[in-house]
PDB file of C-alpha atoms in Angstrom:
ATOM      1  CA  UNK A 204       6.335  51.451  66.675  1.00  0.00           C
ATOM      2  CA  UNK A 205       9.162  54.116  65.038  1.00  0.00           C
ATOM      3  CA  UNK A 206      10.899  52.690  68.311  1.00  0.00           C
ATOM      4  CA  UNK A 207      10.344  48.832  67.571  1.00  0.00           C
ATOM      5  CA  UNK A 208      11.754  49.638  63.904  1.00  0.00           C
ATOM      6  CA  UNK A 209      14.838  51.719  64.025  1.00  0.00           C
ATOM      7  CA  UNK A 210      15.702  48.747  66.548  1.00  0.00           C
ATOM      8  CA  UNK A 211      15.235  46.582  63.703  1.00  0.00           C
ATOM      9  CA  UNK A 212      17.000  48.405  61.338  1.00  0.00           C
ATOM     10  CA  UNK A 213      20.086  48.714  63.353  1.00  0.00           C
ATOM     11  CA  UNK A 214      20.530  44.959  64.787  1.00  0.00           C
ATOM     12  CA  UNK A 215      20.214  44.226  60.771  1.00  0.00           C
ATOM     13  CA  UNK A 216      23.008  47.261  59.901  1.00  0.00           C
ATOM     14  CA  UNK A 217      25.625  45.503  62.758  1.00  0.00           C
ATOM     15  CA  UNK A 218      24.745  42.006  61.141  1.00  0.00           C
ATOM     16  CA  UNK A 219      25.913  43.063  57.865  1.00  0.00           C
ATOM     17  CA  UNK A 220      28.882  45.075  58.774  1.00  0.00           C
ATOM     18  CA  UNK A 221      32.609  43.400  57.619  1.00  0.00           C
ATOM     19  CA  UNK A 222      34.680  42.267  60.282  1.00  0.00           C
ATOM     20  CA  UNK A 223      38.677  41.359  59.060  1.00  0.00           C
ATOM     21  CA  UNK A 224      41.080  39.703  61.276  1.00  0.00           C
ATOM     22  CA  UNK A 225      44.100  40.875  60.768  1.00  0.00           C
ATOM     23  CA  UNK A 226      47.686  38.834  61.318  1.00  0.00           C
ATOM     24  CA  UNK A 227      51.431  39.574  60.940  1.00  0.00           C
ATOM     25  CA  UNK A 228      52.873  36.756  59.086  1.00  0.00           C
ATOM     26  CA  UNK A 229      57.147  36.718  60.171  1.00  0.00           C
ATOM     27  CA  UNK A 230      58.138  34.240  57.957  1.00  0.00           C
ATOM     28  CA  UNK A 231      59.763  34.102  54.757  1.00  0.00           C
ATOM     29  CA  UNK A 232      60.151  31.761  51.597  1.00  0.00           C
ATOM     30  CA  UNK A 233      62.707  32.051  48.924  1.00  0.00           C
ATOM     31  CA  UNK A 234      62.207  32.832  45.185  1.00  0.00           C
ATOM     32  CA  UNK A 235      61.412  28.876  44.619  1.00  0.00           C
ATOM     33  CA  UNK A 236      58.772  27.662  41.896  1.00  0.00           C
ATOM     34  CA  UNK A 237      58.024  25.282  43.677  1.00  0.00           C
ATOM     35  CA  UNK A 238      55.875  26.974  46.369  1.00  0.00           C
ATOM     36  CA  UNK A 239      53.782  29.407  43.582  1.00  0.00           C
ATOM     37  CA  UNK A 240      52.256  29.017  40.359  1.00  0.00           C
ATOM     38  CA  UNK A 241      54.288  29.992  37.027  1.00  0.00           C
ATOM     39  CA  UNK A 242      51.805  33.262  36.805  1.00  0.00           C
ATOM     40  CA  UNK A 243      52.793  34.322  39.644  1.00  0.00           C
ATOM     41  CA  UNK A 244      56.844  34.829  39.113  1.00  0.00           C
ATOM     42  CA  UNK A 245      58.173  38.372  38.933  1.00  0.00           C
ATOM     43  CA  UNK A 246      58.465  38.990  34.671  1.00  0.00           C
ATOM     44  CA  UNK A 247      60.916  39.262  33.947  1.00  0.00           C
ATOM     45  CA  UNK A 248      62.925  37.173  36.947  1.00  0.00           C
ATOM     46  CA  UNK A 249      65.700  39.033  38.854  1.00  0.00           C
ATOM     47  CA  UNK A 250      68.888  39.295  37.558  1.00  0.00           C
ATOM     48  CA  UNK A 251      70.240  36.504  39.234  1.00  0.00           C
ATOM     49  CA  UNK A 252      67.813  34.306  38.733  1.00  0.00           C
ATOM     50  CA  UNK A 253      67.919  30.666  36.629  1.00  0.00           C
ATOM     51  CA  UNK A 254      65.306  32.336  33.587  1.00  0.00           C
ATOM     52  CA  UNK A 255      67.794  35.139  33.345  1.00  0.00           C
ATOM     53  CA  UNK A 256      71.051  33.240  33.757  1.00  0.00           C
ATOM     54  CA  UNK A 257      69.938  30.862  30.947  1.00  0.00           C
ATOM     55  CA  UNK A 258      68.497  33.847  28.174  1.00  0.00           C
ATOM     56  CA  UNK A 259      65.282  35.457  29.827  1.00  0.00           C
ATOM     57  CA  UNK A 260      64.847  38.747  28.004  1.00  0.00           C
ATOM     58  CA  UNK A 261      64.695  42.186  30.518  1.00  0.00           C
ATOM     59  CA  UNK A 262      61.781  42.621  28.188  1.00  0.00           C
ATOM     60  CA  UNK A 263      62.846  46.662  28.449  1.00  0.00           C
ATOM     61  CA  UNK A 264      62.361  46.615  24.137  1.00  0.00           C
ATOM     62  CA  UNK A 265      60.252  44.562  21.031  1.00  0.00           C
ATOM     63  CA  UNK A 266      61.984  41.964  19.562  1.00  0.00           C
ATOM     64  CA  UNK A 267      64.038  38.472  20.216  1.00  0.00           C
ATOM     65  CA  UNK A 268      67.137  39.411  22.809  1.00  0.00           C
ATOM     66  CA  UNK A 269      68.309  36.023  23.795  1.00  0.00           C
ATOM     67  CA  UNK A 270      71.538  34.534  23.413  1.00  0.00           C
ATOM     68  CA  UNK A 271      71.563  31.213  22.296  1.00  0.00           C
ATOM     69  CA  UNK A 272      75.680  30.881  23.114  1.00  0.00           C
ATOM     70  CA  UNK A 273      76.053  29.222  26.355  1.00  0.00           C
ATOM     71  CA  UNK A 274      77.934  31.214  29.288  1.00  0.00           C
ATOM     72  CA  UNK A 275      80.537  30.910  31.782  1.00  0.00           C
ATOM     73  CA  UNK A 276      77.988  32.160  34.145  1.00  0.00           C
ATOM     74  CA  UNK A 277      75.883  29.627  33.220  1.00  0.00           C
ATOM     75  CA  UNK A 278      78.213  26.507  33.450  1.00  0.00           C
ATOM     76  CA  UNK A 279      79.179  27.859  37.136  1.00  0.00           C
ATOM     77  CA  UNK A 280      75.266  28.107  37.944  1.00  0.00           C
ATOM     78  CA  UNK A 281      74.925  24.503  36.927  1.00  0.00           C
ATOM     79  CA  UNK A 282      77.846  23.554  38.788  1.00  0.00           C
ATOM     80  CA  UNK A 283      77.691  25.435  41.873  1.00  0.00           C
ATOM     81  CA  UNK A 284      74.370  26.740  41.780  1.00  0.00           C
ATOM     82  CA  UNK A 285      71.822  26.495  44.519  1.00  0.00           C
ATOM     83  CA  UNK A 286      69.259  24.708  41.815  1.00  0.00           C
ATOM     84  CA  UNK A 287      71.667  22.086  40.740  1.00  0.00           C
ATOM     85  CA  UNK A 288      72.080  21.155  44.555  1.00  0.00           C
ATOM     86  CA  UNK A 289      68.455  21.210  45.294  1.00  0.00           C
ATOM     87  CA  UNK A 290      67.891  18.930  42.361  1.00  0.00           C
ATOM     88  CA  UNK A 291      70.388  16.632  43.156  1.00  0.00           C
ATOM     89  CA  UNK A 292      69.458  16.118  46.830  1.00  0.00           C
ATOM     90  CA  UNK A 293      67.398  13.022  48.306  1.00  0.00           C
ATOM     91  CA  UNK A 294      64.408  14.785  49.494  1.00  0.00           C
ATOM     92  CA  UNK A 295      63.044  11.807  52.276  1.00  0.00           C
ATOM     93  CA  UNK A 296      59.233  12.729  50.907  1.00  0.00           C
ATOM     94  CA  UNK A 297      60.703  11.744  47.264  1.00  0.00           C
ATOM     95  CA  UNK A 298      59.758   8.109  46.138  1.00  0.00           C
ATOM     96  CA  UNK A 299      63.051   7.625  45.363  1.00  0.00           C
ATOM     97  CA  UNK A 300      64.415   7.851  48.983  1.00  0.00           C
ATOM     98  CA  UNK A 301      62.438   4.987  50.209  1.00  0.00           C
ATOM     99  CA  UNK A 302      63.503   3.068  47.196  1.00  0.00           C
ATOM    100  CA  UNK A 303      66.888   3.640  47.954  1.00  0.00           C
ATOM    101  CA  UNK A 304      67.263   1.527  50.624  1.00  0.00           C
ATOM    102  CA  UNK A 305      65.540  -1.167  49.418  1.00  0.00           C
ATOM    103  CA  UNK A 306      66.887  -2.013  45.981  1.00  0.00           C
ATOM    104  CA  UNK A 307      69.449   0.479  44.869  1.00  0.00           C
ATOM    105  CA  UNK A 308      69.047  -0.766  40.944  1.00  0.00           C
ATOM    106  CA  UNK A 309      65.508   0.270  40.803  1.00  0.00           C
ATOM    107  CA  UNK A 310      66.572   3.663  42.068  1.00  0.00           C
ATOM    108  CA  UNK A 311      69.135   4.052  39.982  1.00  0.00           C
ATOM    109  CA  UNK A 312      66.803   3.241  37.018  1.00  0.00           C
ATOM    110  CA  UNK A 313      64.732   5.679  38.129  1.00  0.00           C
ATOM    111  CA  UNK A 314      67.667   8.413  38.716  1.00  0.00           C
ATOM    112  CA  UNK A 315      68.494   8.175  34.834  1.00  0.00           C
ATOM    113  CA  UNK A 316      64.752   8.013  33.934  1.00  0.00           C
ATOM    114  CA  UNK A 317      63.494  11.267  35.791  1.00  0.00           C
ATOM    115  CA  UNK A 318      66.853  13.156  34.437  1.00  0.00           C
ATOM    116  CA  UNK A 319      67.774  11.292  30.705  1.00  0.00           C
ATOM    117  CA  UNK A 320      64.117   9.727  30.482  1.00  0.00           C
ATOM    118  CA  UNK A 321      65.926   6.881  29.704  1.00  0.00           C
ATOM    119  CA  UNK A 322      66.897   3.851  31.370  1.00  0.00           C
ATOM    120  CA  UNK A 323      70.601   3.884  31.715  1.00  0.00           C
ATOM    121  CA  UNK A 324      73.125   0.852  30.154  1.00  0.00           C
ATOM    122  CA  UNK A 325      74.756  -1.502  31.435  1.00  0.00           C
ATOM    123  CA  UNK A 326      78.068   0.171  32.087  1.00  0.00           C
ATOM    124  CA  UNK A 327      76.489   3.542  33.231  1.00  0.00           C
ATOM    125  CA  UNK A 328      74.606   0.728  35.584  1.00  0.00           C
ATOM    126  CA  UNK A 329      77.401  -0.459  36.980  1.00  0.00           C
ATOM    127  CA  UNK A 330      79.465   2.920  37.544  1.00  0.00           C
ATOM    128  CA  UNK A 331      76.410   4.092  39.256  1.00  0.00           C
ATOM    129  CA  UNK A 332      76.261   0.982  41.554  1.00  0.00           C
ATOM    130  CA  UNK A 333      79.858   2.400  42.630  1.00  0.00           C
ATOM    131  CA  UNK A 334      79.127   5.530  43.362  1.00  0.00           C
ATOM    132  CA  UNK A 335      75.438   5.269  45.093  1.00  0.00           C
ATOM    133  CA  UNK A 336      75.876   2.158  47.452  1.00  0.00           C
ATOM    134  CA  UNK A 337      72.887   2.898  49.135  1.00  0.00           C
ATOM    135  CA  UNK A 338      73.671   6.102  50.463  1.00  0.00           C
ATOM    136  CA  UNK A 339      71.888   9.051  49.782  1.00  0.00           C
ATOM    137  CA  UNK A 340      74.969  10.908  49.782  1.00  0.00           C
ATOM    138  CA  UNK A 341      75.849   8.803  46.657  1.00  0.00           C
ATOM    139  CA  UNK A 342      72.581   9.343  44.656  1.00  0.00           C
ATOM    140  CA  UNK A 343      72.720  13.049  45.089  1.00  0.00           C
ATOM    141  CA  UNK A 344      76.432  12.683  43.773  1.00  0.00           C
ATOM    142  CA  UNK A 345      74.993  10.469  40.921  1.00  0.00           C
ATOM    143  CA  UNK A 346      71.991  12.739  40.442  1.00  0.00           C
ATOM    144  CA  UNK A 347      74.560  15.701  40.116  1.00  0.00           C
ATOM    145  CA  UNK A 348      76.546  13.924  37.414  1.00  0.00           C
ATOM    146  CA  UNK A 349      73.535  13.249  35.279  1.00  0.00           C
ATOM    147  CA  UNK A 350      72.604  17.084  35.793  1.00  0.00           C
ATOM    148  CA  UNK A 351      75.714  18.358  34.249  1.00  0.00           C
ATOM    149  CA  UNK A 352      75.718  15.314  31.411  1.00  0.00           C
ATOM    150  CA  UNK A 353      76.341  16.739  27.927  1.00  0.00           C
ATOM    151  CA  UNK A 354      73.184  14.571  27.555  1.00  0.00           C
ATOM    152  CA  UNK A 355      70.905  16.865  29.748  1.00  0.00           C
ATOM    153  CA  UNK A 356      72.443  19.825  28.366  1.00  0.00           C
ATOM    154  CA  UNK A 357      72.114  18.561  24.987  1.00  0.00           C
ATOM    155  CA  UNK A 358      75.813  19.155  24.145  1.00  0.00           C
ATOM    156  CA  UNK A 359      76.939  17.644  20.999  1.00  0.00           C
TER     157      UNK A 359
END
Protein backbone atom coordinates (compact mmCIF):
# COMPACT_ATOMS: atom_id res chain seq x y z
CA UNK A 1 0.00 0.00 0.00
CA UNK A 2 3.07 2.64 1.17
CA UNK A 3 4.20 1.29 -2.39
CA UNK A 4 0.83 2.04 -4.34
CA UNK A 5 1.02 5.68 -2.66
CA UNK A 6 4.43 7.16 -2.92
CA UNK A 7 3.66 6.08 -6.69
CA UNK A 8 0.85 8.33 -6.46
CA UNK A 9 2.43 11.01 -4.93
CA UNK A 10 5.20 11.24 -7.37
CA UNK A 11 3.24 10.86 -10.89
CA UNK A 12 1.16 13.94 -9.17
CA UNK A 13 4.74 15.90 -8.12
CA UNK A 14 6.02 15.45 -12.16
CA UNK A 15 2.42 16.66 -13.24
CA UNK A 16 2.77 19.81 -11.46
CA UNK A 17 6.33 20.61 -12.12
CA UNK A 18 6.98 23.98 -14.62
CA UNK A 19 8.31 23.27 -17.84
CA UNK A 20 9.65 26.75 -19.93
CA UNK A 21 10.66 26.66 -23.45
CA UNK A 22 13.16 28.72 -23.98
CA UNK A 23 14.03 30.71 -27.53
CA UNK A 24 16.70 33.16 -28.80
CA UNK A 25 14.91 35.86 -30.52
CA UNK A 26 17.83 37.57 -33.34
CA UNK A 27 15.89 40.24 -34.41
CA UNK A 28 15.68 43.76 -33.72
CA UNK A 29 13.16 46.79 -33.89
CA UNK A 30 14.00 50.40 -33.67
CA UNK A 31 13.00 52.94 -30.96
CA UNK A 32 9.47 53.43 -32.94
CA UNK A 33 6.08 54.15 -30.98
CA UNK A 34 4.51 52.61 -33.12
CA UNK A 35 5.35 48.98 -32.22
CA UNK A 36 4.90 49.60 -28.04
CA UNK A 37 2.60 51.28 -25.86
CA UNK A 38 3.40 55.00 -24.55
CA UNK A 39 4.19 53.25 -20.91
CA UNK A 40 6.51 51.47 -22.16
CA UNK A 41 9.14 54.25 -23.67
CA UNK A 42 12.44 54.72 -21.87
CA UNK A 43 11.62 58.18 -19.42
CA UNK A 44 13.05 60.19 -20.15
CA UNK A 45 13.77 59.30 -24.16
CA UNK A 46 17.43 59.22 -25.33
CA UNK A 47 19.11 62.12 -26.16
CA UNK A 48 18.48 61.98 -29.63
CA UNK A 49 15.26 61.20 -29.59
CA UNK A 50 11.98 63.41 -31.04
CA UNK A 51 10.58 64.02 -26.98
CA UNK A 52 14.02 65.33 -26.25
CA UNK A 53 14.75 67.21 -29.46
CA UNK A 54 11.41 69.07 -29.06
CA UNK A 55 11.76 70.00 -24.85
CA UNK A 56 11.54 66.56 -22.92
CA UNK A 57 13.03 67.30 -19.52
CA UNK A 58 16.28 64.78 -18.39
CA UNK A 59 14.04 64.81 -15.37
CA UNK A 60 17.69 64.71 -13.32
CA UNK A 61 15.90 67.83 -10.88
CA UNK A 62 12.09 69.28 -9.58
CA UNK A 63 10.76 71.82 -11.50
CA UNK A 64 9.71 73.00 -15.29
CA UNK A 65 13.13 72.69 -17.60
CA UNK A 66 11.73 73.06 -21.03
CA UNK A 67 12.47 75.50 -23.54
CA UNK A 68 9.71 76.83 -25.24
CA UNK A 69 12.24 78.70 -28.04
CA UNK A 70 12.36 76.58 -31.02
CA UNK A 71 15.93 75.14 -32.16
CA UNK A 72 18.13 74.77 -35.01
CA UNK A 73 18.29 71.21 -34.04
CA UNK A 74 14.88 71.01 -34.18
CA UNK A 75 14.11 72.64 -37.64
CA UNK A 76 16.92 70.13 -39.12
CA UNK A 77 15.01 67.12 -37.31
CA UNK A 78 11.86 68.19 -39.06
CA UNK A 79 13.57 68.60 -42.19
CA UNK A 80 15.88 65.82 -42.41
CA UNK A 81 14.79 63.73 -39.74
CA UNK A 82 14.00 60.07 -39.97
CA UNK A 83 10.25 60.90 -38.45
CA UNK A 84 9.44 63.54 -40.95
CA UNK A 85 10.31 60.90 -43.75
CA UNK A 86 8.42 58.14 -42.19
CA UNK A 87 5.44 60.41 -41.94
CA UNK A 88 5.55 61.58 -45.22
CA UNK A 89 5.87 58.19 -46.97
CA UNK A 90 2.89 56.20 -48.75
CA UNK A 91 2.76 53.24 -46.59
CA UNK A 92 0.73 50.61 -49.32
CA UNK A 93 -1.37 49.28 -45.99
CA UNK A 94 -2.43 53.17 -45.57
CA UNK A 95 -6.00 53.97 -46.96
CA UNK A 96 -4.63 56.62 -48.62
CA UNK A 97 -2.41 54.55 -51.04
CA UNK A 98 -5.26 52.78 -52.58
CA UNK A 99 -7.02 56.05 -52.90
CA UNK A 100 -4.31 57.40 -54.67
CA UNK A 101 -4.70 55.80 -57.68
CA UNK A 102 -8.09 56.07 -57.98
CA UNK A 103 -9.06 59.70 -57.50
CA UNK A 104 -6.09 61.79 -56.58
CA UNK A 105 -8.56 64.81 -55.21
CA UNK A 106 -10.00 62.66 -52.57
CA UNK A 107 -6.48 61.86 -51.47
CA UNK A 108 -5.36 64.99 -51.49
CA UNK A 109 -8.35 66.03 -49.29
CA UNK A 110 -7.47 63.59 -47.12
CA UNK A 111 -3.52 64.53 -47.10
CA UNK A 112 -4.51 68.12 -45.71
CA UNK A 113 -7.19 66.61 -43.39
CA UNK A 114 -4.97 63.96 -41.47
CA UNK A 115 -2.04 66.80 -41.26
CA UNK A 116 -4.10 70.54 -41.10
CA UNK A 117 -7.51 68.72 -40.13
CA UNK A 118 -8.74 70.80 -42.61
CA UNK A 119 -9.77 70.47 -46.03
CA UNK A 120 -7.40 72.41 -48.13
CA UNK A 121 -8.59 75.56 -50.72
CA UNK A 122 -8.87 75.84 -53.83
CA UNK A 123 -5.44 77.09 -54.77
CA UNK A 124 -3.58 74.80 -52.23
CA UNK A 125 -5.94 72.18 -54.36
CA UNK A 126 -4.64 72.91 -57.35
CA UNK A 127 -0.77 73.26 -56.43
CA UNK A 128 -1.18 69.92 -54.90
CA UNK A 129 -2.74 68.43 -58.12
CA UNK A 130 0.82 69.55 -59.59
CA UNK A 131 2.89 68.13 -57.46
CA UNK A 132 1.06 64.58 -56.59
CA UNK A 133 -0.12 63.39 -60.14
CA UNK A 134 -0.82 60.17 -58.93
CA UNK A 135 2.41 59.17 -57.85
CA UNK A 136 3.24 58.25 -54.56
CA UNK A 137 6.44 59.86 -54.91
CA UNK A 138 4.39 63.13 -55.20
CA UNK A 139 2.13 62.67 -52.09
CA UNK A 140 5.03 61.93 -49.87
CA UNK A 141 6.56 65.24 -51.39
CA UNK A 142 3.13 66.92 -50.68
CA UNK A 143 2.79 65.20 -47.32
CA UNK A 144 6.37 66.61 -46.48
CA UNK A 145 5.37 70.17 -47.35
CA UNK A 146 2.34 70.13 -45.13
CA UNK A 147 4.72 68.66 -42.30
CA UNK A 148 6.99 71.58 -42.28
CA UNK A 149 3.84 74.22 -42.89
CA UNK A 150 4.06 77.16 -40.47
CA UNK A 151 0.46 75.84 -40.09
CA UNK A 152 1.49 72.44 -38.46
CA UNK A 153 4.08 74.07 -36.55
CA UNK A 154 1.83 76.70 -35.50
CA UNK A 155 4.20 79.51 -36.61
CA UNK A 156 2.73 82.86 -36.61
Amino acid sequence: MAEKMAALMQKDKERRVMKYKTETITETFDDNPRFDSAMRMATPAPPAHFLRVFGQPARTGLGEFRDNASSLRQQLLMLNGRITNEASRVGTLEPIHRILKKDPDLAIDWAYQEILTRYPTDREKSDARSIVKNSEEGMADLRWALLNSNEFRFLP
